[in-house]
């Protein structure tokens, strides 16, 4: 099917909205739009609003944003899921934040620590239990570098004073114990959890006594912010930066450590990949320590080259020259990847619905492969994200914020994309509808996708999914036409 | 009164950011923009306007208290 025009897309939105009751229709209409490049400063869709009761949303909670995204990957700290056991257990290790280290000895990334609240803890308060738990952790895992207390909903509801417990326990074990008030009911999505986690780092990690003196600051120090090392993403980004002569002092927070975070206020430039989850701390460091920050995009060779040049522009000529060398070195390799896969993927249409940064960042990578993004949307973005997205997408692209299950299915039925990139909750619906699907939250057990090495894997994965022979077997034999039967007989 | 951050934009202008609402907007005009007197009414590209008490020109970015005018 040919691409929708602007009017057709607008009509599609109207048609989809038709089934809602009046009030819901009015509300949802604000979250859906068609990109219109002809107007300067076009209006953004409404975002960061509470999801409507009764429609399907795939958003997470503040706890997910703090424990799952920002704090969780910091490998040498123990993150206690303070509250009932489920929140920690069902989200344990699902995000594939890779790290090096011996799990259970000096790294704790894939483990689940919880205070396992019971009825009596709700009735009598869980402060004593938390304090006991921290003492026990210190005995069992003496090589931890610190502990963070990630609150689940009941903590805020019953009014436990985790700050006081953390302070006392910190004194007792002689390590930082950081209370994080990320109760799940706060905010409308995981986005507020990111903010709370950023604020906790600001208040409890920076300027901590005795922290951040480990490394002599150098003039090419940078920190990678907002790269969670999903499938090794931060590693494939890091080697490029190191190759161009920069020294990566810290990774936030994939494969990161507490010491790296404490070192970050001394870097020369903060490199921000996931704007949504770490812009808060970047802004803080800019104001307090005078460290500039720059957003970059390591998906697809075009954007990688663009980003490397942008990063290099903050440094002297030797770095700029090396950046060019790096780009030139990988250029033939990337050309080979494009030559191989572009003919197989050319002209295919993609619809995206992910969180954080990917709805706009991966567009470049798809375009490098000759594919086209015809619809994109975020789970939990804010206005600033949509503003950035408007520059990246083409005219007449569908934009949907916090899309409901119904809307997304209807859009797919009509737009008929060749590939959908979204989360695991949508995956099986669309695969059963016969549409090729990639899970773009944690790369469908593949990855890394960042950097030049990542692009080769990205291209291979997209080809593998799109051109998989199974999509030709979607019609069951009893529904196949009589002609096909005849053919089979003959 | 709300906390806001004013920072230098890449194109030479100013950017307004309100952490509480995650509102990032371009500053269209600033009433006083001299080294000795800086601040006053702040017009945003979204049409809203805020007021910050005039002060010595600060080094940007800077967290300030602002009042909504409309």
Coordinates of C-alpha atoms in Angstrom, one line a residue:
Chain A
X1 CA 0.0 0.0 0.0
X2 CA 1.2 3.5 -0.8
X3 CA 1.9 5.9 2.0
X4 CA -0.9 7.8 3.6
X5 CA -1.2 11.5 2.7
X6 CA -1.7 14.0 5.4
X7 CA -5.4 14.1 4.9
X8 CA -5.8 10.4 4.9
X9 CA -3.8 10.1 8.1
X10 CA -5.9 12.8 9.7
X11 CA -9.1 10.9 8.6
X12 CA -7.7 7.7 10.0
X13 CA -7.2 9.4 13.4
X14 CA -10.8 10.6 13.3
X15 CA -12.0 7.2 12.4
X16 CA -10.1 5.5 15.2
X17 CA -11.4 8.1 17.7
X18 CA -15.0 7.4 16.6
X19 CA -15.5 4.4 18.9
X20 CA -14.7 6.3 22.1
X21 CA -17.3 8.0 24.3
X22 CA -17.4 11.8 23.9
X23 CA -15.1 12.7 26.8
X24 CA -12.5 10.1 26.1
X25 CA -12.5 11.1 22.4
X26 CA -11.8 14.7 23.3
X27 CA -9.0 13.7 25.5
X28 CA -7.4 11.1 23.2
X29 CA -7.6 13.5 20.2
X30 CA -5.0 15.7 21.8
X31 CA -2.5 12.8 21.9
X32 CA -2.7 11.9 18.2
X33 CA -1.3 14.0 15.3
X34 CA 0.1 14.0 11.9
X35 CA 3.5 15.5 11.4
X36 CA 3.3 18.6 9.2
X37 CA 6.7 19.9 8.1
X38 CA 5.2 22.8 6.2
X39 CA 4.5 24.8 9.3
X40 CA 7.2 26.4 11.3
X41 CA 7.0 25.7 15.1
X42 CA 4.2 23.2 14.7
X43 CA 2.1 22.3 17.7
X44 CA 3.1 19.2 19.6
X45 CA 0.8 16.5 20.8
X46 CA -0.2 16.7 24.4
X47 CA 2.0 14.4 26.5
X48 CA 2.8 13.4 30.0
X49 CA -0.8 13.2 31.0
X50 CA -2.5 10.5 33.1
X51 CA -3.7 7.6 31.0
X52 CA -7.5 7.1 30.8
X53 CA -9.0 4.4 32.9
X54 CA -10.4 1.7 30.7
X55 CA -8.0 1.9 27.8
X56 CA -4.9 -0.2 27.5
X57 CA -1.7 1.6 28.3
X58 CA 1.8 0.0 28.6
X59 CA 3.3 2.6 30.8
X60 CA 5.3 1.7 33.9
X61 CA 5.5 3.4 37.3
X62 CA 7.9 5.7 39.1
X63 CA 9.5 2.7 40.8
X64 CA 10.2 1.2 37.3
X65 CA 11.8 4.4 36.2
X66 CA 14.1 4.6 39.3
X67 CA 14.9 1.0 40.2
X68 CA 14.5 -0.5 36.7
X69 CA 16.1 2.2 34.6
X70 CA 18.4 4.6 36.4
X71 CA 19.6 2.9 39.6
X72 CA 19.3 -0.7 38.7
X73 CA 22.2 -1.0 36.3
X74 CA 24.7 0.5 38.8
X75 CA 26.4 -2.8 39.4
X76 CA 28.5 -2.4 42.5
X77 CA 25.6 -1.1 44.6
X78 CA 22.8 -3.2 46.1
X79 CA 19.3 -1.8 45.3
X80 CA 16.8 -2.9 47.8
X81 CA 13.2 -3.1 46.4
X82 CA 11.7 -1.9 49.7
X83 CA 8.1 -3.2 50.0
X84 CA 6.3 -6.4 48.8
X85 CA 8.3 -8.9 46.9
X86 CA 6.6 -8.8 43.5
X87 CA 7.8 -5.4 42.1
X88 CA 11.4 -6.4 42.4
X89 CA 11.0 -10.0 41.4
X90 CA 9.0 -9.5 38.2
X91 CA 11.3 -6.8 36.9
X92 CA 14.5 -8.6 37.9
X93 CA 17.1 -8.7 35.1
X94 CA 14.5 -8.1 32.4
X95 CA 16.3 -5.2 30.9
X96 CA 19.5 -7.0 30.0
X97 CA 21.8 -4.3 31.3
X98 CA 25.1 -6.1 30.7
X99 CA 28.0 -5.7 33.1
X100 CA 31.4 -7.2 33.9
X101 CA 31.9 -8.6 37.4
X102 CA 31.1 -11.6 39.5
X103 CA 27.4 -11.5 40.4
X104 CA 26.9 -11.9 44.1
X105 CA 30.4 -11.1 44.9
X106 CA 31.2 -7.6 43.7
X107 CA 28.4 -7.0 41.2
X108 CA 24.7 -7.3 41.9
X109 CA 23.0 -6.3 38.7
X110 CA 20.8 -9.3 38.1
X111 CA 20.0 -10.1 41.7
X112 CA 16.8 -9.1 43.5
X113 CA 17.0 -7.7 47.0
X114 CA 13.7 -7.1 48.7
X115 CA 12.4 -6.4 52.2
X116 CA 9.4 -8.7 51.3
X117 CA 6.7 -6.8 53.2
X118 CA 4.1 -8.8 55.0
X119 CA 0.9 -7.7 56.7
X120 CA 2.6 -6.9 60.0
X121 CA 5.1 -4.6 58.2
X122 CA 2.2 -2.6 56.8
X123 CA 0.5 -2.4 60.2
X124 CA 3.6 -1.8 62.4
X125 CA 5.9 -0.1 59.8
X126 CA 8.9 -1.6 58.1
X127 CA 11.7 0.6 59.3
X128 CA 13.1 -1.9 61.7
X129 CA 13.0 -4.6 59.0
X130 CA 14.9 -2.3 56.6
X131 CA 17.5 -1.6 59.1
X132 CA 18.0 -5.3 59.8
X133 CA 18.0 -6.0 56.1
X134 CA 20.8 -3.6 55.5
X135 CA 22.9 -5.1 58.3
X136 CA 22.3 -8.5 56.9
X137 CA 23.3 -7.4 53.4
X138 CA 26.5 -6.0 54.7
X139 CA 27.3 -9.3 56.3
X140 CA 26.5 -11.4 53.3
X141 CA 27.8 -9.2 50.6
X142 CA 30.7 -7.2 52.1
X143 CA 32.1 -6.1 48.7
X144 CA 29.1 -3.9 47.9
X145 CA 30.0 -0.2 47.6
X146 CA 26.7 1.2 48.7
X147 CA 23.0 0.5 49.0
X148 CA 20.0 2.3 47.6
X149 CA 16.5 1.9 49.1
X150 CA 14.0 2.0 46.2
X151 CA 10.5 2.5 47.7
X152 CA 7.5 0.7 46.5
X153 CA 4.0 2.0 46.9
X154 CA 3.3 1.0 50.5
X155 CA 6.3 2.9 51.9
X156 CA 4.7 6.2 50.9
X157 CA 1.3 5.1 51.9
X158 CA 2.2 4.0 55.5
X159 CA 4.7 6.9 55.9
X160 CA 7.9 5.0 56.8
X161 CA 10.9 7.2 57.4
X162 CA 13.4 5.6 55.1
X163 CA 15.6 8.7 55.2
X164 CA 16.2 8.3 58.9
X165 CA 16.9 4.6 58.6
X166 CA 19.2 5.2 55.7
X167 CA 21.2 7.8 57.6
X168 CA 21.6 5.6 60.7
X169 CA 22.5 2.5 58.6
X170 CA 24.9 4.4 56.5
X171 CA 26.8 5.4 59.7
X172 CA 26.6 1.8 60.9
X173 CA 28.1 0.1 57.8
X174 CA 30.3 3.1 56.8
X175 CA 28.9 3.1 53.2
X176 CA 26.4 5.3 51.4
X177 CA 22.8 4.2 51.9
X178 CA 20.6 6.2 49.6
X179 CA 16.9 6.6 50.1
X180 CA 14.9 7.0 46.9
X181 CA 11.3 8.1 47.2
X182 CA 10.2 6.5 44.0
X183 CA 6.8 5.0 45.1
X184 CA 5.0 3.7 42.1
X185 CA 1.9 5.9 42.5
X186 CA 3.9 9.1 42.0
X187 CA 3.4 10.7 38.6
X188 CA 1.7 9.4 35.5
X189 CA 4.5 7.1 34.2
X190 CA 8.0 5.9 34.8
X191 CA 9.2 9.4 33.7
X192 CA 8.8 10.9 37.1
X193 CA 10.8 7.9 38.5
X194 CA 13.7 9.0 36.3
X195 CA 13.5 12.5 37.7
X196 CA 13.3 11.3 41.3
X197 CA 16.3 9.0 40.7
X198 CA 18.3 11.9 39.2
X199 CA 17.4 14.1 42.2
X200 CA 18.5 11.3 44.6
X201 CA 21.9 11.1 42.8
X202 CA 22.2 14.9 43.0
X203 CA 21.5 14.9 46.7
X204 CA 23.3 11.8 47.9
X205 CA 26.0 10.9 45.5
X206 CA 27.6 14.2 44.4
X207 CA 29.8 15.9 47.0
X208 CA 29.6 12.9 49.3
X209 CA 32.5 13.0 51.8
X210 CA 35.4 10.9 50.6
X211 CA 33.9 10.3 47.2
X212 CA 35.1 11.2 43.7
X213 CA 38.8 11.6 44.4
X214 CA 40.0 8.4 42.8
X215 CA 41.0 9.6 39.3
X216 CA 43.2 12.5 38.2
X217 CA 41.0 14.7 36.0
X218 CA 42.3 14.9 32.4
X219 CA 41.5 17.3 29.6
X220 CA 39.6 14.8 27.4
X221 CA 37.4 13.4 30.1
X222 CA 33.8 12.7 29.1
X223 CA 30.9 10.8 30.7
X224 CA 28.3 8.7 28.9
X225 CA 24.9 9.6 30.3
X226 CA 21.7 7.8 29.6
X227 CA 23.2 4.6 28.1
X228 CA 22.0 1.6 29.9
X229 CA 24.2 -0.9 28.2
X230 CA 21.3 -3.0 26.9
X231 CA 22.9 -5.9 25.2
X232 CA 26.2 -4.1 25.4
X233 CA 25.2 -0.8 23.9
X234 CA 27.4 1.3 26.0
X235 CA 30.5 -0.8 25.2
X236 CA 30.0 -0.4 21.5
X237 CA 29.6 3.4 22.0
X238 CA 32.5 3.6 24.4
X239 CA 35.1 2.1 22.0
X240 CA 34.3 4.8 19.4
X241 CA 34.8 7.6 21.9
X242 CA 38.0 6.1 23.1
X243 CA 39.2 5.6 19.6
X244 CA 38.8 9.3 18.9
X245 CA 41.0 10.1 21.9
X246 CA 38.5 10.8 24.6
X247 CA 38.7 9.3 28.0
X248 CA 35.4 7.8 29.1
X249 CA 35.4 8.3 32.9
X250 CA 31.9 7.2 33.7
X251 CA 29.0 5.2 32.2
X252 CA 25.6 6.2 33.5
X253 CA 24.4 3.8 34.3
X254 CA 24.9 0.6 32.3
X255 CA 27.9 -1.2 33.6
X256 CA 28.4 1.8 35.8
X257 CA 29.7 2.1 39.4
X258 CA 29.2 4.4 42.3
X259 CA 32.8 5.6 42.0
X260 CA 32.2 6.5 38.3
X261 CA 29.2 8.6 39.3
X262 CA 31.1 10.4 41.9
X263 CA 33.9 11.2 39.4
X264 CA 31.5 12.7 36.9
X265 CA 31.4 16.3 38.2
X266 CA 35.0 16.6 37.1
X267 CA 34.6 15.7 33.4
X268 CA 34.8 18.2 30.6
X269 CA 31.7 17.2 28.7
X270 CA 28.6 15.1 29.4
X271 CA 27.4 13.0 26.5
X272 CA 23.7 12.5 26.8
X273 CA 22.1 9.6 24.9
X274 CA 18.8 9.1 26.6
X275 CA 17.6 12.7 27.0
X276 CA 14.4 11.8 28.8
X277 CA 15.9 9.9 31.7
X278 CA 19.1 11.9 32.4
X279 CA 18.5 15.5 31.2
X280 CA 17.8 16.5 34.8
X281 CA 21.2 15.5 36.1
X282 CA 22.9 17.0 33.0
X283 CA 21.2 20.3 33.6
X284 CA 22.2 20.2 37.3
X285 CA 25.9 19.5 36.4
X286 CA 25.8 22.3 33.9
X287 CA 24.6 24.8 36.4
X288 CA 26.6 23.7 39.4
X289 CA 29.9 22.4 37.9
X290 CA 29.8 24.3 34.5
X291 CA 29.9 21.1 32.5
X292 CA 28.3 21.4 29.1
X293 CA 26.2 18.6 27.8
X294 CA 25.5 17.4 24.3
X295 CA 22.8 15.1 23.0
X296 CA 24.1 12.5 20.6
X297 CA 22.7 9.6 18.6
X298 CA 24.6 6.4 17.9
X299 CA 22.0 4.6 15.8
X300 CA 23.1 4.1 12.2
X301 CA 26.3 5.3 10.5
X302 CA 24.9 8.7 9.3
X303 CA 23.9 9.7 12.8
X304 CA 27.0 8.2 14.4
X305 CA 29.2 10.3 12.1
X306 CA 27.1 13.4 12.7
X307 CA 27.3 12.8 16.5
X308 CA 31.1 12.1 16.5
X309 CA 31.7 15.4 14.7
X310 CA 29.4 17.2 17.1
X311 CA 31.1 15.7 20.1
X312 CA 34.6 16.5 18.7
X313 CA 33.6 20.1 18.1
X314 CA 33.8 20.6 21.9
X315 CA 37.5 19.6 21.9
X316 CA 40.7 20.7 20.1
X317 CA 41.8 19.9 16.6
X318 CA 43.6 16.6 17.5
X319 CA 40.3 15.1 18.6
X320 CA 38.5 16.5 15.5
X321 CA 41.1 14.9 13.3
X322 CA 40.8 11.6 15.1
X323 CA 37.0 11.7 14.8
X324 CA 37.4 12.0 11.1
X325 CA 39.8 9.1 11.1
X326 CA 37.4 7.0 13.0
X327 CA 34.6 7.8 10.6
X328 CA 36.8 7.1 7.6
X329 CA 37.9 3.8 9.1
X330 CA 34.4 2.5 9.6
X331 CA 33.0 3.9 6.5
X332 CA 33.9 1.0 4.2
X333 CA 32.7 -1.5 6.8
X334 CA 29.3 0.2 7.1
X335 CA 29.1 0.5 3.3
X336 CA 29.4 -3.2 3.1
X337 CA 26.6 -3.7 5.6
X338 CA 24.4 -1.3 3.7
X339 CA 25.2 -2.9 0.3
X340 CA 24.3 -6.3 1.7
X341 CA 21.0 -5.4 3.5
X342 CA 19.7 -2.4 1.7
X343 CA 18.4 -4.2 -1.3
X344 CA 16.5 -6.6 0.9
X345 CA 15.0 -3.9 3.1
X346 CA 14.6 -1.0 0.7
X347 CA 11.2 0.8 0.8
X348 CA 9.9 -1.2 3.8
X349 CA 7.7 0.8 6.2
X350 CA 8.2 0.8 9.9
X351 CA 6.0 1.8 12.8
X352 CA 7.6 2.5 16.2
X353 CA 6.2 2.8 19.6
X354 CA 8.8 2.7 22.3
X355 CA 9.9 4.8 25.3
X356 CA 12.7 7.1 26.1
X357 CA 14.8 8.1 23.1
X358 CA 14.2 5.4 20.5
X359 CA 11.1 6.6 18.7
X360 CA 13.3 9.4 17.2
X361 CA 16.9 8.0 17.6
X362 CA 16.5 4.8 15.5
X363 CA 14.8 6.6 12.6
X364 CA 18.3 7.4 11.2
X365 CA 19.3 3.8 11.3
X366 CA 16.2 2.7 9.4
X367 CA 16.8 5.4 6.8
X368 CA 20.3 4.2 6.3
X369 CA 18.8 0.9 5.3
X370 CA 16.4 2.5 2.9
X371 CA 13.4 1.9 5.2
X372 CA 10.9 4.5 6.1
X373 CA 9.3 5.3 9.5
X374 CA 5.6 6.0 8.9
X375 CA 4.5 6.2 12.5
X376 CA 6.2 6.9 15.8
X377 CA 5.2 7.5 19.4
X378 CA 6.4 7.5 23.0
X379 CA 5.1 5.8 26.1
X380 CA 6.1 8.5 28.5
X381 CA 7.7 11.4 26.6
X382 CA 7.2 15.1 27.4
X383 CA 6.8 18.0 25.2
X384 CA 10.5 18.6 24.7
X385 CA 10.8 15.0 23.3
X386 CA 8.1 15.6 20.7
X387 CA 9.7 18.9 19.7
X388 CA 12.9 17.0 19.0
X389 CA 10.9 14.3 17.2
X390 CA 9.3 16.7 14.8
X391 CA 12.6 17.5 13.2
X392 CA 13.4 13.8 12.7
X393 CA 10.3 12.5 11.1
X394 CA 9.0 13.0 7.6
X395 CA 5.8 14.8 6.6
X396 CA 2.5 13.0 7.2
X397 CA 4.1 10.6 9.8
X398 CA 1.6 9.5 12.4
X399 CA 2.6 10.7 15.9
X400 CA 0.8 9.0 18.8
X401 CA 1.5 9.6 22.5
X402 CA 0.7 6.9 25.1
X403 CA -1.1 5.0 22.4
X404 CA -3.8 2.6 23.5
X405 CA -4.0 -1.0 22.5
X406 CA -7.0 -0.4 20.3
X407 CA -5.6 2.7 18.5
X408 CA -2.3 1.0 17.8
X409 CA -4.0 -2.1 16.3
X410 CA -6.3 0.1 14.1
X411 CA -3.3 2.2 12.9
X412 CA -1.4 -1.0 12.0
X413 CA -4.4 -2.5 10.2
X414 CA -4.8 0.6 8.0
X415 CA -1.2 1.7 7.5
X416 CA 0.0 -1.8 7.0
X417 CA 3.6 -1.3 8.0
X418 CA 6.1 -4.0 7.0
X419 CA 7.7 -4.0 10.5
X420 CA 6.7 -2.9 13.9
X421 CA 9.2 -2.0 16.6
X422 CA 7.7 -1.9 20.0
X423 CA 7.7 -3.6 23.4
X424 CA 7.1 -7.2 24.5
X425 CA 3.5 -6.5 25.4
X426 CA 2.6 -5.7 21.8
X427 CA 4.8 -8.3 20.3
X428 CA 2.5 -11.3 20.2
X429 CA -0.6 -9.4 19.2
X430 CA 1.1 -8.2 16.0
X431 CA 2.9 -11.4 15.3
X432 CA -0.5 -13.2 15.4
X433 CA -1.8 -10.5 13.0
X434 CA 1.0 -11.6 10.7
X435 CA 3.1 -8.5 11.0
X436 CA 6.9 -8.8 11.5
X437 CA 7.9 -7.4 14.8
X438 CA 11.0 -6.5 16.7
X439 CA 11.0 -5.8 20.4
X440 CA 12.9 -2.5 20.6
X441 CA 13.1 -2.1 24.3
X442 CA 15.9 -4.6 24.9
X443 CA 16.5 -5.5 21.2
X444 CA 14.7 -8.9 21.3
X445 CA 17.6 -10.7 23.1
X446 CA 20.0 -9.3 20.5
X447 CA 22.2 -6.2 20.5
X448 CA 24.2 -4.1 20.9
X449 CA 22.6 -1.7 18.4
X450 CA 24.6 1.4 19.2
X451 CA 27.7 2.5 17.3
X452 CA 29.1 1.1 14.2
X453 CA 29.4 -2.5 15.4
X454 CA 25.8 -2.2 16.6
X455 CA 24.5 -1.1 13.2
X456 CA 25.7 -4.3 11.6
X457 CA 23.7 -6.3 14.1
X458 CA 20.8 -4.0 13.8
X459 CA 20.7 -4.5 10.0
X460 CA 21.1 -8.3 10.3
X461 CA 18.2 -8.5 12.8
X462 CA 15.9 -6.3 10.8
X463 CA 16.6 -8.5 7.7
X464 CA 16.2 -11.7 9.7
X465 CA 12.8 -10.6 11.0
X466 CA 11.4 -9.0 7.8
X467 CA 12.5 -11.6 5.3
X468 CA 11.8 -14.5 7.6
X469 CA 10.0 -17.3 5.5
X470 CA 7.5 -17.8 8.3
X471 CA 5.5 -14.7 7.2
X472 CA 4.6 -16.5 4.0
X473 CA 3.0 -19.4 6.0
X474 CA 0.4 -17.1 7.7
X475 CA -2.6 -18.4 5.8
X476 CA -3.7 -21.8 7.1
X477 CA -4.2 -24.5 4.5
X478 CA -8.0 -24.6 4.9
X479 CA -8.2 -20.9 4.1
X480 CA -5.9 -21.0 1.1
X481 CA -7.6 -20.6 -2.2
X482 CA -8.7 -23.4 -4.4
X483 CA -6.1 -22.5 -7.0
X484 CA -3.3 -23.0 -4.5
X485 CA -4.9 -26.4 -3.8
X486 CA -4.8 -27.3 -7.4
X487 CA -1.2 -26.3 -7.6
X488 CA -0.3 -28.4 -4.7
X489 CA -2.0 -31.4 -6.2
X490 CA -0.4 -30.9 -9.5
Chain B
X1 CA 6.5 31.3 42.2
X2 CA 8.3 28.5 40.7
X3 CA 11.9 27.4 40.1
X4 CA 13.1 27.8 36.5
X5 CA 16.4 27.4 34.8
X6 CA 17.5 29.9 32.2
X7 CA 20.3 28.7 29.9
X8 CA 22.1 29.8 26.8
X9 CA 20.6 28.3 23.7
X10 CA 22.8 27.1 20.8
X11 CA 21.4 29.8 18.5
X12 CA 22.5 32.5 20.8
X13 CA 19.1 33.1 22.5
X14 CA 17.9 31.9 25.8
X15 CA 16.1 28.8 26.9
X16 CA 13.6 28.6 29.6
X17 CA 13.2 25.3 31.5
X18 CA 10.8 24.5 34.3
X19 CA 11.8 21.3 36.0
X20 CA 8.5 20.7 37.8
X21 CA 6.5 20.7 34.5
X22 CA 9.4 19.6 32.3
X23 CA 8.6 22.6 30.2
X24 CA 11.3 23.7 27.8
X25 CA 10.7 26.8 25.7
X26 CA 12.6 29.4 23.8
X27 CA 12.7 32.8 25.3
X28 CA 11.4 35.3 22.8
X29 CA 12.2 38.5 24.7
X30 CA 13.6 39.6 27.9
X31 CA 12.7 43.0 29.4
X32 CA 16.1 44.0 30.7
X33 CA 19.3 42.6 29.2
X34 CA 22.2 44.7 30.4
X35 CA 25.0 43.7 32.7
X36 CA 23.8 45.8 35.6
X37 CA 20.1 45.1 35.2
X38 CA 18.9 41.7 33.9
X39 CA 15.5 40.1 34.2
X40 CA 12.0 41.5 34.2
X41 CA 9.3 40.1 31.9
X42 CA 10.1 37.0 30.0
X43 CA 8.1 36.1 27.0
X44 CA 8.2 32.5 25.8
X45 CA 7.6 31.1 22.4
X46 CA 4.5 29.4 23.6
X47 CA 2.9 32.8 24.4
X48 CA 3.2 32.5 28.2
X49 CA 5.1 35.1 30.1
X50 CA 7.0 35.0 33.4
X51 CA 8.5 37.6 35.6
X52 CA 11.9 37.4 37.3
X53 CA 13.2 40.1 39.6
X54 CA 15.8 42.2 37.9
X55 CA 19.4 41.5 39.1
X56 CA 23.0 41.6 38.1
X57 CA 23.5 39.6 34.9
X58 CA 24.1 36.0 36.2
X59 CA 26.3 33.4 34.6
X60 CA 24.1 30.9 32.8
X61 CA 22.6 28.4 33.3
X62 CA 21.0 29.7 36.4
X63 CA 18.1 28.5 38.6
X64 CA 15.8 31.4 39.4
X65 CA 12.5 32.1 40.9
X66 CA 9.9 33.2 38.5
X67 CA 6.3 34.3 38.7
X68 CA 3.7 33.7 36.1
X69 CA 2.3 36.9 34.6
X70 CA -1.0 35.8 33.1

